[in-house]
Each structure stands twice: as C-alpha cells, then as structure tokens.
PDB file of C-alpha atoms in Angstrom:
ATOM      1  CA  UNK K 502      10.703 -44.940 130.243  1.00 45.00           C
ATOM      2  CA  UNK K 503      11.099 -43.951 133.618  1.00 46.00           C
ATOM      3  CA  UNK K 504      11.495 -40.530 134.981  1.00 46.00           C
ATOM      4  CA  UNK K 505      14.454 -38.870 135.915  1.00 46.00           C
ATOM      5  CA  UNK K 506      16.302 -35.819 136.965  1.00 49.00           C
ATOM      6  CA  UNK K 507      19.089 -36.234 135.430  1.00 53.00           C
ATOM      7  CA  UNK K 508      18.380 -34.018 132.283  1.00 55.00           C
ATOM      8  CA  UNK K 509      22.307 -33.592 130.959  1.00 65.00           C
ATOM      9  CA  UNK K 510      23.042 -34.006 127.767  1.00 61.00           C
ATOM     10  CA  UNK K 511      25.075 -37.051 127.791  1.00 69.00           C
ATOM     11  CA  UNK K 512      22.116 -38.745 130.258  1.00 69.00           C
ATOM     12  CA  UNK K 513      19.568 -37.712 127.887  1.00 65.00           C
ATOM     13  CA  UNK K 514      21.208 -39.438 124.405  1.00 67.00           C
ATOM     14  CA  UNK K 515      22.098 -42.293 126.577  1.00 69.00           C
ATOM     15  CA  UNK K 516      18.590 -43.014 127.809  1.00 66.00           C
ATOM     16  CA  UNK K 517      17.081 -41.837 124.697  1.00 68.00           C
ATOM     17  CA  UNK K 518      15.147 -44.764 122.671  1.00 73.00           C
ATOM     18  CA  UNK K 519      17.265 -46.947 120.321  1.00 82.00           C
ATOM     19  CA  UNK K 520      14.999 -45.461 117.104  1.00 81.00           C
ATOM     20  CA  UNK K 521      16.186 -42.113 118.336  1.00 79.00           C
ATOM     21  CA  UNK K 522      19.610 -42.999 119.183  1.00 83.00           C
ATOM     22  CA  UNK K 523      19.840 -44.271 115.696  1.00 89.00           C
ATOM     23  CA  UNK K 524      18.696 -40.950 114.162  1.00 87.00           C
ATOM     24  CA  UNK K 525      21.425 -39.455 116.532  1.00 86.00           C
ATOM     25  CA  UNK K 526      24.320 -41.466 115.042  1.00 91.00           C
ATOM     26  CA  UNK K 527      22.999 -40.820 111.313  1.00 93.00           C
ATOM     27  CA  UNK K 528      23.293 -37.174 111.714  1.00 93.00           C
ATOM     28  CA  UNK K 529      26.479 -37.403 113.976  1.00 92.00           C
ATOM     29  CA  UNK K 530      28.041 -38.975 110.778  1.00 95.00           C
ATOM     30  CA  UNK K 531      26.845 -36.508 108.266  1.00 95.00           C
ATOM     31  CA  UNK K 532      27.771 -33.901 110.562  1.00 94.00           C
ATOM     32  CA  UNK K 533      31.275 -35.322 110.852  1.00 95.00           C
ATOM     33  CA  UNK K 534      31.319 -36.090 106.797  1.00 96.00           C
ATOM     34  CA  UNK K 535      29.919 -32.723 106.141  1.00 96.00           C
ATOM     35  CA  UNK K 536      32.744 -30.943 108.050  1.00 96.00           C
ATOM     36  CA  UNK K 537      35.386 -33.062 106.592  1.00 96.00           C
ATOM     37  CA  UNK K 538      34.445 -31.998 103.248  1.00 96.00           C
ATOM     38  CA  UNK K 539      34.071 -28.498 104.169  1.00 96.00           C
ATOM     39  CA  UNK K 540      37.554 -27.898 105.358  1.00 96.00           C
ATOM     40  CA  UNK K 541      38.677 -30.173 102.393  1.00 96.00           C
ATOM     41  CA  UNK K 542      37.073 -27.943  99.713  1.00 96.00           C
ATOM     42  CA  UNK K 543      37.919 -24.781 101.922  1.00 96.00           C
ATOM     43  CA  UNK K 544      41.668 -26.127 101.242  1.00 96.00           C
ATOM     44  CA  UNK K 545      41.202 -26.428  97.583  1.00 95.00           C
ATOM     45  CA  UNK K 546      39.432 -23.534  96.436  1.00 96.00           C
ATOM     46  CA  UNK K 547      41.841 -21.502  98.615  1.00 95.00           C
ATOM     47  CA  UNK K 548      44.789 -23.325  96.374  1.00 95.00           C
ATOM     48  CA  UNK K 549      43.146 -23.054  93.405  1.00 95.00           C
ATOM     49  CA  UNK K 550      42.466 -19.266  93.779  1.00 95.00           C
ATOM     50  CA  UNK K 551      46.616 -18.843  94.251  1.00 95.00           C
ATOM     51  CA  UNK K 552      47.277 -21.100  91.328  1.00 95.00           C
ATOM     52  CA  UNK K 553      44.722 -19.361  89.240  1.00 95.00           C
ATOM     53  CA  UNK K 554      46.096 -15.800  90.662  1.00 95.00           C
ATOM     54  CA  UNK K 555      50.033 -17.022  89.873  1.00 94.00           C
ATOM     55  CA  UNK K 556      49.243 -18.188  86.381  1.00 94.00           C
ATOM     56  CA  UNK K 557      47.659 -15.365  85.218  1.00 93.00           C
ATOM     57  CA  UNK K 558      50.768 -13.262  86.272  1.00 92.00           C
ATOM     58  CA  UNK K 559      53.183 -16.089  84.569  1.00 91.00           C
ATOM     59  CA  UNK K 560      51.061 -15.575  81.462  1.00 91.00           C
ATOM     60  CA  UNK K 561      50.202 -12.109  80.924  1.00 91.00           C
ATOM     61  CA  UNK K 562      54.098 -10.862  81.879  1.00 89.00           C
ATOM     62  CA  UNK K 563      54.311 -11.682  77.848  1.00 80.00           C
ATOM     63  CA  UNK K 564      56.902 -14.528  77.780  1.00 81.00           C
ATOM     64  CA  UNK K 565      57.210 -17.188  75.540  1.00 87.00           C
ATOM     65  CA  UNK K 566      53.969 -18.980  75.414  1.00 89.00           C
ATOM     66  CA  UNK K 567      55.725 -22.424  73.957  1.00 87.00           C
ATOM     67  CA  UNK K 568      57.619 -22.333  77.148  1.00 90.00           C
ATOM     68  CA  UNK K 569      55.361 -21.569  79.847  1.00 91.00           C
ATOM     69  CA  UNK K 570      53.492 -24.621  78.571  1.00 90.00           C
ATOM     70  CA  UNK K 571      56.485 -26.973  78.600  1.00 90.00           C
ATOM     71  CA  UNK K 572      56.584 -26.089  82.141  1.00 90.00           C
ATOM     72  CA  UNK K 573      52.801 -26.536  82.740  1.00 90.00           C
ATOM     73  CA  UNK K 574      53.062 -29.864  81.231  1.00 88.00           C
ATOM     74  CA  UNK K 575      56.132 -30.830  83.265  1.00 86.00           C
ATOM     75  CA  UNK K 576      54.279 -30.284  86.836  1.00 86.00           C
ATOM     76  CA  UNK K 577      50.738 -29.209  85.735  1.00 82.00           C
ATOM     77  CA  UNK K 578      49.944 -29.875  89.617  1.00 84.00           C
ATOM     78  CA  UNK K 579      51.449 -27.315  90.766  1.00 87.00           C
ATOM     79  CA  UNK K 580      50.120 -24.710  88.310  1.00 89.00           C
ATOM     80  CA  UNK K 581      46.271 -25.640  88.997  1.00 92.00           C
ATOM     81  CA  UNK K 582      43.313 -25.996  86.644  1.00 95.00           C
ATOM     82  CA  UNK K 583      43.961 -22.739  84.768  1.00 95.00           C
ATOM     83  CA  UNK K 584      47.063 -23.566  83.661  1.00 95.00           C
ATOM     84  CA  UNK K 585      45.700 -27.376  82.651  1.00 95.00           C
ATOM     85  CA  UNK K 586      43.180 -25.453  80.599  1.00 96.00           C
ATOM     86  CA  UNK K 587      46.173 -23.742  78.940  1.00 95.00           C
ATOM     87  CA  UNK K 588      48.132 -26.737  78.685  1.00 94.00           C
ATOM     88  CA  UNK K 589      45.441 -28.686  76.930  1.00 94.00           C
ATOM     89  CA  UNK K 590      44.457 -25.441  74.331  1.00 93.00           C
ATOM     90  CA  UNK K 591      48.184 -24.755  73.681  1.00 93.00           C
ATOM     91  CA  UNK K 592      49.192 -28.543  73.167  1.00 91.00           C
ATOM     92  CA  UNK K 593      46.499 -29.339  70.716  1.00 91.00           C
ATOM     93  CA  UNK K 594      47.537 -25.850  68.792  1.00 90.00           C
ATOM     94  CA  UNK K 595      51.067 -27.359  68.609  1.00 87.00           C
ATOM     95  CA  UNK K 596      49.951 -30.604  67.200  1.00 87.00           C
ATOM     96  CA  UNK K 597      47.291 -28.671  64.793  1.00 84.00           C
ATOM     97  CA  UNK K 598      49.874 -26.243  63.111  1.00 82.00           C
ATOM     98  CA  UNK K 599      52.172 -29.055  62.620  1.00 80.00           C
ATOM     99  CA  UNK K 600      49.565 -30.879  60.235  1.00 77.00           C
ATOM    100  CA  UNK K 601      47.080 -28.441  58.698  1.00 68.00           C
ATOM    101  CA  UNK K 602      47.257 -24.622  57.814  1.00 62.00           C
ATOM    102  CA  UNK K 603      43.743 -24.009  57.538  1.00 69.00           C
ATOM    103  CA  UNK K 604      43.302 -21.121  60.154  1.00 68.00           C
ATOM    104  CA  UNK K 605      39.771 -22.122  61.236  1.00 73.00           C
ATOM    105  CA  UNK K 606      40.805 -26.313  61.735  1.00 73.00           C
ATOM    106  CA  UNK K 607      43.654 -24.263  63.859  1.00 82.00           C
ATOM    107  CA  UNK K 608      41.284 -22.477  66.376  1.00 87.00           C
ATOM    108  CA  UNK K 609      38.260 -25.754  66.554  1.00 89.00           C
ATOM    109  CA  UNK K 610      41.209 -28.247  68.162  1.00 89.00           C
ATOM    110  CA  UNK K 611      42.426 -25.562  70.843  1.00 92.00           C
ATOM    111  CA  UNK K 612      39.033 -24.593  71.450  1.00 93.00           C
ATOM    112  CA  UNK K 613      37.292 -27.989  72.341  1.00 94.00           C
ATOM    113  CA  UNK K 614      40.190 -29.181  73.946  1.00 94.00           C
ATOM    114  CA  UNK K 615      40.274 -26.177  76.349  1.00 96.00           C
ATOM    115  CA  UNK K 616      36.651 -26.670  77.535  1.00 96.00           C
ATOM    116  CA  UNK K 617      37.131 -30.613  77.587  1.00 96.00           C
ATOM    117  CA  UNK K 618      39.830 -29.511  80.101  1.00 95.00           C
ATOM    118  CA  UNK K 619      37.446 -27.065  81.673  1.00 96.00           C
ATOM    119  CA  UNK K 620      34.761 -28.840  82.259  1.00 96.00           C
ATOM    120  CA  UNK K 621      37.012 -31.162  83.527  1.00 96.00           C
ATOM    121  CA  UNK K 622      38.213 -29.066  85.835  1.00 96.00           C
ATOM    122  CA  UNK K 623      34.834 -27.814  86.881  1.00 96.00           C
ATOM    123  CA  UNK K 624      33.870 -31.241  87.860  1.00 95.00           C
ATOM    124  CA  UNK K 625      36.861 -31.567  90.333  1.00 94.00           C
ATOM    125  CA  UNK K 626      35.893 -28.054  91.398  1.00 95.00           C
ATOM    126  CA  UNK K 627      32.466 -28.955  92.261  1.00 94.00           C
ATOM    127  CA  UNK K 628      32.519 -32.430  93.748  1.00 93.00           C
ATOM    128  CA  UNK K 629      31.479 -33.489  97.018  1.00 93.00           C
ATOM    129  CA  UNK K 630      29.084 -30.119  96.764  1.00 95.00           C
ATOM    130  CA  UNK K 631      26.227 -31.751  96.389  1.00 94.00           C
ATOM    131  CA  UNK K 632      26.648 -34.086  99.652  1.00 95.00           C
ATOM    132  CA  UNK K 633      26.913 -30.639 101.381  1.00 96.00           C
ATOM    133  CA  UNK K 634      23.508 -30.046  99.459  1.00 96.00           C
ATOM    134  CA  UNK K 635      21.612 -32.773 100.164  1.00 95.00           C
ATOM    135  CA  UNK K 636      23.233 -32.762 104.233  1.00 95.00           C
ATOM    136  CA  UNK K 637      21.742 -29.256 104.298  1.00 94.00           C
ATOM    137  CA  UNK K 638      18.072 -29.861 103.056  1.00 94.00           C
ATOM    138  CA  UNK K 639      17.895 -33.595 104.554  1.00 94.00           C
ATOM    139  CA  UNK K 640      19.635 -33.501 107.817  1.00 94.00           C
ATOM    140  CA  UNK K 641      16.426 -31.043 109.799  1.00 93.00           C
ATOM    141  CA  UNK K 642      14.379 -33.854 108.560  1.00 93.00           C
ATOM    142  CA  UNK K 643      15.689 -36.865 109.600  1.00 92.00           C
ATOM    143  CA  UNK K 644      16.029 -34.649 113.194  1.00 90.00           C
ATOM    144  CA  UNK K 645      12.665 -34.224 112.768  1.00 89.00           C
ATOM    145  CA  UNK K 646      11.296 -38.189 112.522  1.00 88.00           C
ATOM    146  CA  UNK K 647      13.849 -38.673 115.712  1.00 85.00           C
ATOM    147  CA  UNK K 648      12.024 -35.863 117.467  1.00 85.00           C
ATOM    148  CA  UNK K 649       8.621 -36.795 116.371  1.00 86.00           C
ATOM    149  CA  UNK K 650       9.188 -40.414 117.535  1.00 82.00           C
ATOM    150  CA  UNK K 651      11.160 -39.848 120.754  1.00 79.00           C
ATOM    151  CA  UNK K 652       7.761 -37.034 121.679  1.00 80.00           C
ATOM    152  CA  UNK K 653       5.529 -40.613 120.706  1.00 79.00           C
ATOM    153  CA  UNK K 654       7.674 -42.433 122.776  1.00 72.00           C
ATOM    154  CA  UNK K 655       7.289 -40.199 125.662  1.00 70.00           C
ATOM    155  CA  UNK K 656       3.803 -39.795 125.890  1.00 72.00           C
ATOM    156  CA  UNK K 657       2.874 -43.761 125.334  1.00 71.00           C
ATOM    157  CA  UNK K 658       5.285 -44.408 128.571  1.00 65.00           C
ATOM    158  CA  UNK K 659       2.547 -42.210 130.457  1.00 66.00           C
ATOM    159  CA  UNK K 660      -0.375 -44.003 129.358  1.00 63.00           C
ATOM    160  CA  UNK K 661       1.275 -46.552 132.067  1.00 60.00           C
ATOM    161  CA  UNK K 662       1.517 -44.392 134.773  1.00 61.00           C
ATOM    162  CA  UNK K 663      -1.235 -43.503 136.947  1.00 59.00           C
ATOM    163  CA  UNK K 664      -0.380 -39.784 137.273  1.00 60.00           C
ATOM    164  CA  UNK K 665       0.839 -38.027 133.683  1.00 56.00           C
ATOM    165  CA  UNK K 666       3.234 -35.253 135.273  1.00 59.00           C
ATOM    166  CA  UNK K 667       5.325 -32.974 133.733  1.00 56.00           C
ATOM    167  CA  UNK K 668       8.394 -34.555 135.516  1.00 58.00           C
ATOM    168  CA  UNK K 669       7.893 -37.511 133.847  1.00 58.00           C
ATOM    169  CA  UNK K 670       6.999 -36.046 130.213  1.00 62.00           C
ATOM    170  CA  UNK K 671      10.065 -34.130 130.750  1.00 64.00           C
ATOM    171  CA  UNK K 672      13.213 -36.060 130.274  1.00 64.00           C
ATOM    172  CA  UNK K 673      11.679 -37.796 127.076  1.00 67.00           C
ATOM    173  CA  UNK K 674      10.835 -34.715 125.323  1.00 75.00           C
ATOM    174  CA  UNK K 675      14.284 -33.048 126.019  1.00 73.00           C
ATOM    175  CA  UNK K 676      15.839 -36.174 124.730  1.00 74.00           C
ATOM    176  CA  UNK K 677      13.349 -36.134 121.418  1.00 75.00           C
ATOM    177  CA  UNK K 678      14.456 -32.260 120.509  1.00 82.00           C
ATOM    178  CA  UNK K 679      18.300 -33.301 120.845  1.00 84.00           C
ATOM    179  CA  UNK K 680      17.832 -35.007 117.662  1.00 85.00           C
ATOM    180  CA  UNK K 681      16.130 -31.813 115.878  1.00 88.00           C
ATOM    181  CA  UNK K 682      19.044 -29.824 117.719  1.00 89.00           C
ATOM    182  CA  UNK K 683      21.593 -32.034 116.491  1.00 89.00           C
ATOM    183  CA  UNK K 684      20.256 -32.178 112.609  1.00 92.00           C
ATOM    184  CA  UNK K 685      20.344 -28.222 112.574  1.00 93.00           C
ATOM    185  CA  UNK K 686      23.680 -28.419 113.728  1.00 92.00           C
ATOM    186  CA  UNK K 687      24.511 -30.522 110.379  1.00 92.00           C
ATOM    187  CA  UNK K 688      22.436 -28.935 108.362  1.00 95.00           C
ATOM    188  CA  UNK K 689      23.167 -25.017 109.382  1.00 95.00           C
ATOM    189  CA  UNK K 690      27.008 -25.375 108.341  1.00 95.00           C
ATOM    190  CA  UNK K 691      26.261 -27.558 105.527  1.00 96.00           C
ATOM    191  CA  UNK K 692      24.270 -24.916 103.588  1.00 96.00           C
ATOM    192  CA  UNK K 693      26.546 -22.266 104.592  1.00 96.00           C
ATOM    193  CA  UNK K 694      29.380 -23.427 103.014  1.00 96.00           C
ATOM    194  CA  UNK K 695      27.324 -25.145  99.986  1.00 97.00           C
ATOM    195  CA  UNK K 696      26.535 -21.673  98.957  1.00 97.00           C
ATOM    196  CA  UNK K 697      30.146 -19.973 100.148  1.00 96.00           C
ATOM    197  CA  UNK K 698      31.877 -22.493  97.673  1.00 97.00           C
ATOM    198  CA  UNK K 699      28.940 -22.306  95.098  1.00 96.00           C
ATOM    199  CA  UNK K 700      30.035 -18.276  94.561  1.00 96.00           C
ATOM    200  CA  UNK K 701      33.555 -19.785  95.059  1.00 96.00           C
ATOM    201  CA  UNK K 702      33.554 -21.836  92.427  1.00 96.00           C
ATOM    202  CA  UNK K 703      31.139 -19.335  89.789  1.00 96.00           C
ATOM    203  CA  UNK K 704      33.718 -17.296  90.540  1.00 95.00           C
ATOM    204  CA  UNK K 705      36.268 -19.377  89.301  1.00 96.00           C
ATOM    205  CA  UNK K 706      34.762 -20.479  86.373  1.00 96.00           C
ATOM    206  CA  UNK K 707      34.173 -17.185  84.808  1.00 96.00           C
ATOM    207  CA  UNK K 708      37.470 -16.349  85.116  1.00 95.00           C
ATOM    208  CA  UNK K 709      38.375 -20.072  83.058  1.00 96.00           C
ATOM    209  CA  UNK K 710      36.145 -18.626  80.903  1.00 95.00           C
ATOM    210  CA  UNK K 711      37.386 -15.323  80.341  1.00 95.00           C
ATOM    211  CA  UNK K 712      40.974 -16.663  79.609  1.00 96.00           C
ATOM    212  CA  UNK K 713      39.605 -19.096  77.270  1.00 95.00           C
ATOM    213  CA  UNK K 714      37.687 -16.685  75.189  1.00 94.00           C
ATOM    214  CA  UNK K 715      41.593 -14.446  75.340  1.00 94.00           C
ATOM    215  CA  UNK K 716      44.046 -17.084  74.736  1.00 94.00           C
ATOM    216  CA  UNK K 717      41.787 -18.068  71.539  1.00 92.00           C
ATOM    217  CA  UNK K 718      41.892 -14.119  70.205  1.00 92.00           C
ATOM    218  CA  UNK K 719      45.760 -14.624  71.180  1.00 90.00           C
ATOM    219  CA  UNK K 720      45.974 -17.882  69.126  1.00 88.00           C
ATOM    220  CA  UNK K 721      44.151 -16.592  66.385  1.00 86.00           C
ATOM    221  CA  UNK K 722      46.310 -13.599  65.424  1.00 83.00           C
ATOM    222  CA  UNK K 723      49.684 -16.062  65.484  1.00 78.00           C
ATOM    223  CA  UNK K 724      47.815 -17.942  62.349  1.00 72.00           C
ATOM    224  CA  UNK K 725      46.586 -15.141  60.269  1.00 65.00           C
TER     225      UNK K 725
END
C-alpha cells in the first residue's frame, strides 16, 4: 500500500484491499435489497391500511352480508386481507348451513377458516421482515471484519517502510472505517423500518382479530 493524498471517497474504495472491497459490495447489496424491500412493504401496509379502513365501512353500513361477500369473492384483491378473512368465514358459513343445523358445527367451520385465512394473511403481511432483521443486526458486523482487516492491512504495509508516519497510516485507515460507515448505513434504516412495520403490522392484526371475534357474535345470532 502506498501512501497517498488523495483521501476522497471514491479514491479510497478504489484503492482499498480486495478483502475490503468485497465487504464493501456485500453491504452495498444489502443496503440496496434492504431499501427495496422497505419502500415495497411501505407500499403495502399503506394499501392494506385503506383496504382494511374501506371494508370496515362497506361492512358495518349494515347491508346485506351475502352480498358484500359475492363481491369480495369476485375481486378479493381489491378489498385486501380483511375482507379475504371475511370471505373465507362467510363462505364456509354458507356451505355449513346448507348441510348441518347444529348451531355449534355452524360457528367451528367459519371460525377456523377465518384464522386459516388470517394467518394467511399475516404471513404475506410479515414477509421479507425478517431480511430487514437480520440486515439490521448483521450488516455493523460484517463492516466491522472489513474495518478490522483493512486497519491490519494498513499497519503490515508499514512494517516495510523505514519511517511509520501518519501520512502513510492514513489513507488505509480512512479506507478500513468506510466499510464500518457503509454497514451502519444498511443497518441504521434497516432496523428503523423493521420496527416501524413491526407496530404496522401488530396493528393490523389486532384489528383482524377484533373483526373476527365480531363477525362470529354476528354469525352466531343468525343461527339461534
């Protein structure tokens, strides 16, 4: 490594050992993948909020329930994962009055189907979270084996040089703390919006919850 002083950014990543350089283009990609996913789930939880919002209006405004579910099951995209929850409760009600009058066999069907669909729902929800997890925790680490090998790196090119100065320490020690620099920069967002979405999505689910536990009290007054 020879000295240099050229200390810019660009120079330093350049001339920056190829272990380091490696490190570099790790995080650089989980930075990139980390931000892709975070504007990806900022898009869906914002659309699943509205869905969630616009269904609850459609279905407390007391219409006809048999209807609102032929038109969930006719575009259930566009109503969200609410309305899929409904859809799946409310179709296997249909299919369970049809063949059995027993008011408890009535309820089970409706109720396992709606948290088959929930928890279905929940998984869609919550994907890709825990890349934003592990991107948040990991990322400061792997900065910190570039950083701790680029500072080795630097200090084993002096024992070649007559004279250690701190001109020629310099340049590899800036270019070792670019990598710890760069994994905070994927890391810092990455837990931010892991625990944004987290509440988010908690938030989400107890309100899945709250309608399921309601549409069942609703259900079970139509078979008594």
């Amino acid at each position: 490594m020879q000295p240099t002083s050229d200390l810019s950014l660009i120079t330093l990543i350049l001339d920056a050992s190829i272990p380091v350089q490696l490190v570099m283009l790790i995080l650089i990609g989980i930075s990139v993948l980390s931000w892709t996913y975070i504007f990806s789930k900022r898009a869906t939880l914002k659309r699943a909020h509205e869905q969630t919002r616009l269904f609850e209006d459609d279905f407390w405004a007391g219409g006809d329930l048999a209807a609102l579910q032929k038109s969930v099951s006719s575009s259930p995209d566009d109503y969200g994962a609410l309305a899929r929850i409904f859809d799946a409760g409310m179709t296997e009600f249909i299919k369970a009055r049809r063949v059995n009058g027993n008011a408890e066999a009535l309820l089970d069907g409706p109720r396992r189907a709606m948290r088959a669909s929930y928890q279905r729902e929940m998984d869609s929800l919550e994907s890709h979270l825990n890349f934003l997890a592990s991107a948040g925790s990991v990322s400061p680490y792997i900065g910190l084996l570039g950083t701790v090998w680029g500072i080795m790196h630097a200090f084993l090119g002096l024992s070649a040089m007559q004279q250690a100065t701190l001109a020629a320490v310099a340049p590899g020690i800036a270019e070792a703390l670019i990598a710890t620099a760069i994994g905070l920069f994927a890391a810092i967002p990455a837990v931010v919006a892991y625990n944004r979405y987290t509440n988010e999505i908690d938030r989400l689910s107890m309100r899945f919850d709250s309608f399921i536990d309601e549409f069942l009290n609703i259900l079970q007054r139509q078979v008594r």
